[in-house]
Coordinates of C-alpha atoms and ligand atoms in Angstrom, one line a residue:
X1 CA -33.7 52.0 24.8
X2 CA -32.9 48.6 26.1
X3 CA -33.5 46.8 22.9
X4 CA -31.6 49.6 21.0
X5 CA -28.7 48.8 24.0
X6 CA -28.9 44.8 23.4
X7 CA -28.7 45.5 19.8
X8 CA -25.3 47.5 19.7
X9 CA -24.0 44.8 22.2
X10 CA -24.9 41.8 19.6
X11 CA -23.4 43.9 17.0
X12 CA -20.5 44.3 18.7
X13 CA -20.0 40.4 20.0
X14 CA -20.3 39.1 16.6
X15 CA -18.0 41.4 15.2
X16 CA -15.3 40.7 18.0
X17 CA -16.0 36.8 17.5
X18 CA -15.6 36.8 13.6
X19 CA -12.2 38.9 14.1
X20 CA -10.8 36.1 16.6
X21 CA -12.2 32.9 14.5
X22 CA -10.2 34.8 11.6
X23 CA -7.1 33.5 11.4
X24 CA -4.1 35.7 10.8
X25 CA -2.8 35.3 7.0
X26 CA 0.0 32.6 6.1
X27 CA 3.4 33.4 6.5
X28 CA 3.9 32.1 2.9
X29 CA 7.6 30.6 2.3
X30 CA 9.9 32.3 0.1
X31 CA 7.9 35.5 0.4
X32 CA 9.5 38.7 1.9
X33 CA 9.7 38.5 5.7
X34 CA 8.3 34.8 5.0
X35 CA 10.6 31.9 6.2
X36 CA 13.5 31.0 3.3
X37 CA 13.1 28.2 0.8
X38 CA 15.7 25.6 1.7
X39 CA 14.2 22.5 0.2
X40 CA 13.8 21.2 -3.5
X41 CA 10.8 22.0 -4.8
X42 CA 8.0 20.8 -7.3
X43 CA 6.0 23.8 -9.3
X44 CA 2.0 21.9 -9.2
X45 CA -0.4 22.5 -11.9
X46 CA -1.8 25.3 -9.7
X47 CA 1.3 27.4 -9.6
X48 CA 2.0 26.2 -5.7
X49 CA 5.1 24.5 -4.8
X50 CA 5.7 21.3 -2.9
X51 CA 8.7 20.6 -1.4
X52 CA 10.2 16.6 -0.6
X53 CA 13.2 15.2 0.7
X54 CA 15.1 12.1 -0.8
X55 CA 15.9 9.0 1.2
X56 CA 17.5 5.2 1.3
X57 CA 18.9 4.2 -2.3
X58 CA 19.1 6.5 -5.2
X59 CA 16.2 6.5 -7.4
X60 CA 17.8 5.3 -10.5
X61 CA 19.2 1.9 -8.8
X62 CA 16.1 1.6 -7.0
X63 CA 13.6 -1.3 -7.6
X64 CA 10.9 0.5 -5.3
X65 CA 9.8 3.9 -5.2
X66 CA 8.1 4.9 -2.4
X67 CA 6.0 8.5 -1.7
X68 CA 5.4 9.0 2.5
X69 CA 3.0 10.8 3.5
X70 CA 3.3 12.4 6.8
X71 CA 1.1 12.5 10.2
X72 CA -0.4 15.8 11.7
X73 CA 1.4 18.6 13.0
X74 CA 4.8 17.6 10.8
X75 CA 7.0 17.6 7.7
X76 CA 9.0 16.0 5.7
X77 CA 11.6 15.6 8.2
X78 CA 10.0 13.2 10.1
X79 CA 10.4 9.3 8.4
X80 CA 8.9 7.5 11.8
X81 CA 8.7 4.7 9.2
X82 CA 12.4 4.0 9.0
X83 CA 12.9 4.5 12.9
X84 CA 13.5 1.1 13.5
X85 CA 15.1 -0.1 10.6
X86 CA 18.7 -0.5 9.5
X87 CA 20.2 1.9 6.5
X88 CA 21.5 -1.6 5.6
X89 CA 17.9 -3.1 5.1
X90 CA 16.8 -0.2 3.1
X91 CA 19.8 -0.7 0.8
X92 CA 19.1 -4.7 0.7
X93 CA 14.8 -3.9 -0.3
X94 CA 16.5 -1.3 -3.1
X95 CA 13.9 0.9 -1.5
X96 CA 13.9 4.4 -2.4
X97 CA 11.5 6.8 -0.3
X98 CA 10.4 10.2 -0.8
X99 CA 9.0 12.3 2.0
X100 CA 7.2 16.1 1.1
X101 CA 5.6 18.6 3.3
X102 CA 1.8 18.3 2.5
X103 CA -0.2 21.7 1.8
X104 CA 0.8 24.8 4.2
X105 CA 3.6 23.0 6.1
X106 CA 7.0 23.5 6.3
X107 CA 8.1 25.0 3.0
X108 CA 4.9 24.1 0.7
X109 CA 2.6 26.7 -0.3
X110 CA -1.0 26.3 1.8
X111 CA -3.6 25.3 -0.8
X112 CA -6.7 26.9 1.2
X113 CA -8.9 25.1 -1.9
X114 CA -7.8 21.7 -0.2
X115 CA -9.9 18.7 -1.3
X116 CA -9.2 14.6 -0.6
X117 CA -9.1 14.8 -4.4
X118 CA -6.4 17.7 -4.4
X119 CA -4.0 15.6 -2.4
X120 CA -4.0 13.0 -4.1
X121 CA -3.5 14.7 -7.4
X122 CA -0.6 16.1 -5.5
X123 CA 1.2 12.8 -4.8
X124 CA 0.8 11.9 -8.3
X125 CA 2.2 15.0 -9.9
X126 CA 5.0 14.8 -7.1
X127 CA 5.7 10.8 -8.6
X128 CA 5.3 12.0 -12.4
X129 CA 8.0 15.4 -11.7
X130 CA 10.5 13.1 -10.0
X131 CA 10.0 10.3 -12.9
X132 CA 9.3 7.6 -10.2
X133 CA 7.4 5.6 -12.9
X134 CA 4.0 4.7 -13.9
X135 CA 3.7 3.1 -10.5
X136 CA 5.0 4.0 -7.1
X137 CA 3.7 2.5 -3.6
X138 CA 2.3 4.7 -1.1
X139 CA 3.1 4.6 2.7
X140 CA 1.2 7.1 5.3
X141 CA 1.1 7.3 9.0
X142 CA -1.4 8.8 11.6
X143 CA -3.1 11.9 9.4
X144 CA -1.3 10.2 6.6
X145 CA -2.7 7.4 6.9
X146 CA -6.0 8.7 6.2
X147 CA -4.5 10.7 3.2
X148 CA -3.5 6.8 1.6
X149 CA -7.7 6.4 0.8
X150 CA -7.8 9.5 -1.0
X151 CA -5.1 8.0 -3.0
X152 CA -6.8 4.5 -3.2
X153 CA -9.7 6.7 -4.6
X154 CA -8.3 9.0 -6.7
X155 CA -5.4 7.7 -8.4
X156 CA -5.5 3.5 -7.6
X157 CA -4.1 3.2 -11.4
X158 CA -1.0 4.7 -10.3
X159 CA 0.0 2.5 -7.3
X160 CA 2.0 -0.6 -7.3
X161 CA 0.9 -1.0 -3.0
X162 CA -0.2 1.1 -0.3
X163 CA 0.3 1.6 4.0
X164 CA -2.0 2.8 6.0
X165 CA -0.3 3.2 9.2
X166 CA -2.2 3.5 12.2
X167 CA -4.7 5.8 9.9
X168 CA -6.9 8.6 11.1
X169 CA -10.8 7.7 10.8
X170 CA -13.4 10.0 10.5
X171 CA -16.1 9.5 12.6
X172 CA -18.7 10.8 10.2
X173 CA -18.1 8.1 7.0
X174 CA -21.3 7.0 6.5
X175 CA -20.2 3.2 5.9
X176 CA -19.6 2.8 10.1
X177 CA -23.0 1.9 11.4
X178 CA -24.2 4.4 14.3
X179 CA -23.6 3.2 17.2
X180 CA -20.1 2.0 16.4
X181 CA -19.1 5.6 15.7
X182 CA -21.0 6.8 18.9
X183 CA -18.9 4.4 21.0
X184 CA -15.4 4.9 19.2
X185 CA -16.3 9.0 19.1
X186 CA -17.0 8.4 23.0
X187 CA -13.6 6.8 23.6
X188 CA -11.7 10.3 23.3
X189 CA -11.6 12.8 26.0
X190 CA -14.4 15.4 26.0
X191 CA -12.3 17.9 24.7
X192 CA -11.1 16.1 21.4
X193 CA -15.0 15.5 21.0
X194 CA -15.7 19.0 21.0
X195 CA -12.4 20.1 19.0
X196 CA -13.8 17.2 16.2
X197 CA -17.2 18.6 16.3
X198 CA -16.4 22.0 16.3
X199 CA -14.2 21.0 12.8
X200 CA -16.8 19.1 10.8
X201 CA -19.9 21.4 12.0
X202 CA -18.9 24.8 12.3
X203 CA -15.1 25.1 10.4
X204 CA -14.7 28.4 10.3
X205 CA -14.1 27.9 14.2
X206 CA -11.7 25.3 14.5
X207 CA -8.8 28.4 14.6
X208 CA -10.2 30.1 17.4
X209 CA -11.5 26.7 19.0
X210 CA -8.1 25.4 19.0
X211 CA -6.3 28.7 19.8
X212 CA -8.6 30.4 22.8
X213 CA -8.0 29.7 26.2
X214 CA -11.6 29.4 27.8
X215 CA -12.5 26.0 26.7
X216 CA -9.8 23.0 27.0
X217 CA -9.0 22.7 23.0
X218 CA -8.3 19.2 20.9
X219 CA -5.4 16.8 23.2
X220 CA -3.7 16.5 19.8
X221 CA -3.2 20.4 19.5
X222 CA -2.2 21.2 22.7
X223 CA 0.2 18.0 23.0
X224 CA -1.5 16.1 26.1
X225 CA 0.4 13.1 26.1
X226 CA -1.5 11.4 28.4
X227 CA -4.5 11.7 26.1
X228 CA -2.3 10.6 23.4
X229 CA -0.2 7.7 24.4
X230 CA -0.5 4.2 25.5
X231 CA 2.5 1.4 27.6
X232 CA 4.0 0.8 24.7
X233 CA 4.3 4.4 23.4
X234 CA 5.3 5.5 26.9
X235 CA 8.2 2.5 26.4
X236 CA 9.0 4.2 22.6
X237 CA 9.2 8.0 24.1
X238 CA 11.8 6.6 26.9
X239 CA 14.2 4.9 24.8
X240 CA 13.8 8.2 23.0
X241 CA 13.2 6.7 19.4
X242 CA 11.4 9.6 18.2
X243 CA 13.6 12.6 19.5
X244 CA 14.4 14.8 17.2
X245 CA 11.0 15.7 16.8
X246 CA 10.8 18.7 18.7
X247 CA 13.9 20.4 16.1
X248 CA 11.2 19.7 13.5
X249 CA 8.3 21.2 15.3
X250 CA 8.4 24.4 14.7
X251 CA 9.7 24.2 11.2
X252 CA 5.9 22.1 10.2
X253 CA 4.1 25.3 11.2
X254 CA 6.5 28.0 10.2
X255 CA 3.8 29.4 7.9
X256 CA 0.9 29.6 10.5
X257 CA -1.3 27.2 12.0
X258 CA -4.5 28.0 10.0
X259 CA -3.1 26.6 6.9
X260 CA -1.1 23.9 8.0
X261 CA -2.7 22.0 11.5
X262 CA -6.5 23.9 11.2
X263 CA -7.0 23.3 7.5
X264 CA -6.0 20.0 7.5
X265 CA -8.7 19.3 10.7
X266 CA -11.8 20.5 8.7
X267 CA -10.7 18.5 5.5
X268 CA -10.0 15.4 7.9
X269 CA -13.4 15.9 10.0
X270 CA -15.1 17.5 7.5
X271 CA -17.6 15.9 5.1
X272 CA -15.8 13.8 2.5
X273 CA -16.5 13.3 -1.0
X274 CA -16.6 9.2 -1.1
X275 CA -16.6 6.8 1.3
X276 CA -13.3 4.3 2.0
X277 CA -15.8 2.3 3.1
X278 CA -17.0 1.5 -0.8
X279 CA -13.5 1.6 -2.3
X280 CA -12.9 -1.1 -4.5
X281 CA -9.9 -3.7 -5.0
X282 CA -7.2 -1.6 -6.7
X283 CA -5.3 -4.7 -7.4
X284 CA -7.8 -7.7 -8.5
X285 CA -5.5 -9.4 -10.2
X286 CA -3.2 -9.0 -7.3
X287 CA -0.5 -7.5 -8.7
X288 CA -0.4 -5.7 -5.5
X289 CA -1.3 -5.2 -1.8
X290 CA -3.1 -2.5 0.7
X291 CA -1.9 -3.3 4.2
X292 CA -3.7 -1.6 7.4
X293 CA -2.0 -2.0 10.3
X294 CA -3.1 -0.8 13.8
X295 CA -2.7 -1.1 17.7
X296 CA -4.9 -2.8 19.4
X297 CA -4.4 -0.3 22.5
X298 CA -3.9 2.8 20.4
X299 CA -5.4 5.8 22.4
X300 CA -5.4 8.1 19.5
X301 CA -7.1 6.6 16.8
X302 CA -9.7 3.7 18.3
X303 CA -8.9 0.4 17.2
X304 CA -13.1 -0.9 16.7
X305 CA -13.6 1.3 13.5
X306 CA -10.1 0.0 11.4
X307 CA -11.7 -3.7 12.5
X308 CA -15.0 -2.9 11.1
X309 CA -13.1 -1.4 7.5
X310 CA -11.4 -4.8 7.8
X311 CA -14.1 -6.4 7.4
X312 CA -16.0 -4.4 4.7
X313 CA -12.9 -4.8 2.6
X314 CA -11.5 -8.2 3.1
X315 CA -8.6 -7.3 -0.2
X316 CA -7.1 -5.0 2.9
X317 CA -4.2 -7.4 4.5
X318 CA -5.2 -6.0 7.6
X319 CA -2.4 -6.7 10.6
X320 CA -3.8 -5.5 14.7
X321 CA -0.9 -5.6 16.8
X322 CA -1.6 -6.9 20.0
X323 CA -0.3 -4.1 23.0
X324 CA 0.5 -1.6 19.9
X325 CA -0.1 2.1 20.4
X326 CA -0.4 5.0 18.0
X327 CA 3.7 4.7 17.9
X328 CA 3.6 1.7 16.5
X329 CA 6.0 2.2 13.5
X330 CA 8.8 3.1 16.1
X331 CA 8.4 -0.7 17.7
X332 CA 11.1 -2.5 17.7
X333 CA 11.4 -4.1 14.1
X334 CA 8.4 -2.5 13.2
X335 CA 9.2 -0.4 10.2
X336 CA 10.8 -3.9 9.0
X337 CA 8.1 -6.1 9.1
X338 CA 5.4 -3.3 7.4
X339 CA 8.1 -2.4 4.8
X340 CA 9.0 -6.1 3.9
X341 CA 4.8 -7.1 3.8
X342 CA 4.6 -4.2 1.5
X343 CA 8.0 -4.8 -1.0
X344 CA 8.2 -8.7 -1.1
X345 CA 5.5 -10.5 -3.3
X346 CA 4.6 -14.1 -1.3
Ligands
LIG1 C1 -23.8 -2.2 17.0 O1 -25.0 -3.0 16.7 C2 -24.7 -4.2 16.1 C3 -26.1 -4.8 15.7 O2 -27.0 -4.7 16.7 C4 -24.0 -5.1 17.0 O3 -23.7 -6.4 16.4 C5 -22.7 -4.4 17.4 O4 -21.9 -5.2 18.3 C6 -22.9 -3.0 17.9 N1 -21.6 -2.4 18.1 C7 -21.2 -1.7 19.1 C8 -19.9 -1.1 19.1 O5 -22.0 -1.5 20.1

């Protein structure tokens, strides 16, 4: 009788806990009931669209052609990397940027197949449908960041230089020795270790990790700034350089978390299929560059791991800013300096 009680009870709890961890479907854009399609759109060899947004010069008077690739939890919309720099500037560096809403955000289809491969298969049909060229530079903040090794990996023939703005790592590379992941992995709060582990060991629960209310979920999801930010982001956020963030918000996830925040996690966390760690020098002849640059008192992303891919790939012009936080692109001058390293041959 007992067992036959403890059984039913079991049956019951897993039941309820696979109905939470499933995440409701996407509300897919352009779909009836599903939020309107506003933005230009490319059609990608799967049949899902990608949608961009044009900025600085027009493309056909432009001498570079740049695809930006944004950070977490954001769109197209957001350009952090011209912040702090003049319209004049852009116009002078004939530099012509193109921003898109990755996979599931804002007005992109999800792509719930998602691999580092896909992405950057993505970026390259975006550059081919827009005719930017047989070569285009790549620029990518925070998550972005990250996105720029896939690139680096996947499709190096097709770059002329690539960013990596304060990148994401991923504590489970196999190229960081041990203990320096331990330590970096032991720099976040408690709660973004379990949100991290919960994503690369058990994905199918980073939904309900990150949307229950028993456990405290990742600081990045929830939007704990003082988990987040550092003096100099604090100084960035007063002199409100990045407002107009919060009007973009709700438009990144207007299709559902689980595709666009949740998804992203598990491929970011998740295991990956190559190491940046044993990339090679896309440009040995130097006909181009790959600049990292990070804060050395970034409280996001720890600084020790980008020093330690410095160092395994000495072609990287890597730049540590002293006092730099994870806002580091809205410094003043900032978006000037990383834009000019990248644009301007020495
Ligand atoms: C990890 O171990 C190596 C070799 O013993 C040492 O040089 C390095 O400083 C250690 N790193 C950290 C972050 O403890």
């Amino acid at each position: 009788m007992f067992k036959r009680i403890t059984f039913i009870l079991l049956v019951g709890l897993l039941a309820w806990a696979y109905q939470a961890a499933r995440p409701p479907p996407p509300n897919i854009c352009g779909s009836p009931g599903g939020p309107p399609v506003t933005a230009p759109r490319i059609r990608l060899r799967d049949g899902r669209f990608l949608a961009y947004m044009e900025h600085g010069v027009p493309k056909q008077v432009a001498k570079h052609k740049i695809i930006f690739v944004h950070p977490f939890s954001s769109s197209r919309h957001d350009l952090i990397i011209t912040i702090s720099i003049s319209p004049e500037v852009i116009e002078d560096l004939g530099a012509y940027i193109v921003s898109f809403d990755r996979p599931g955000y804002g007005e992109s289809d999800p792509d719930p197949k998602r691999t580092a491969k896909s992405l950057a298969l993505d970026i390259e049909e975006l550059g081919d449908q827009l005719e930017l060229g047989s070569k285009f530079y790549v620029i990518g903040y925070s998550m972005g960041g990250q996105c720029i090794w896939k690139c680096l990996q996947y499709i190096p023939h097709r770059l002329a230089g690539a960013a990596l703005i304060a990148p994401v790592i991923n504590y489970w590379w196999p190229g960081f020795p041990a203990n320096l992941s331990s330590y970096a992995y032991k720099k976040q709060p408690p709660q973004d270790q379990w949100a991290l582990r919960a994503a690369h060991y058990i994905p199918w629960l980073t939904y309900w990790w990150n949307t229950q209310k028993f456990f405290p979920k990742s600081s990045v999801v929830s939007e704990k700034p003082e988990n987040m930010f550092s003096r100099q982001d604090w100084e960035i956020i007063r002199n409100a350089k990045v407002s107009g963030r919060e009007k973009h918000k709700a438009y990144a996830t207007q299709q559902g978390e689980a595709e666009s925040i949740f998804r992203e996690m598990v491929v970011a966390f998740g295991s990956w299929e190559f190491d940046p760690m044993d990339l090679q020098n896309p440009f040995a002849s130097n006909e181009g560059s790959v600049h990292l640059w990070h804060g050395d008192e970034d409280k996001l992303v720890p600084v020790e791991p980008q020093r330690y891919i410095a160092e395994k790939l000495p072609w990287i012009h890597y730049h540590e800013l002293p006092g730099g936080g994870h806002l580091l692109p809205a410094a003043d001058g900032m978006s000037e300096i990383i834009l000019k390293a990248l644009l301007i041959k020495e």
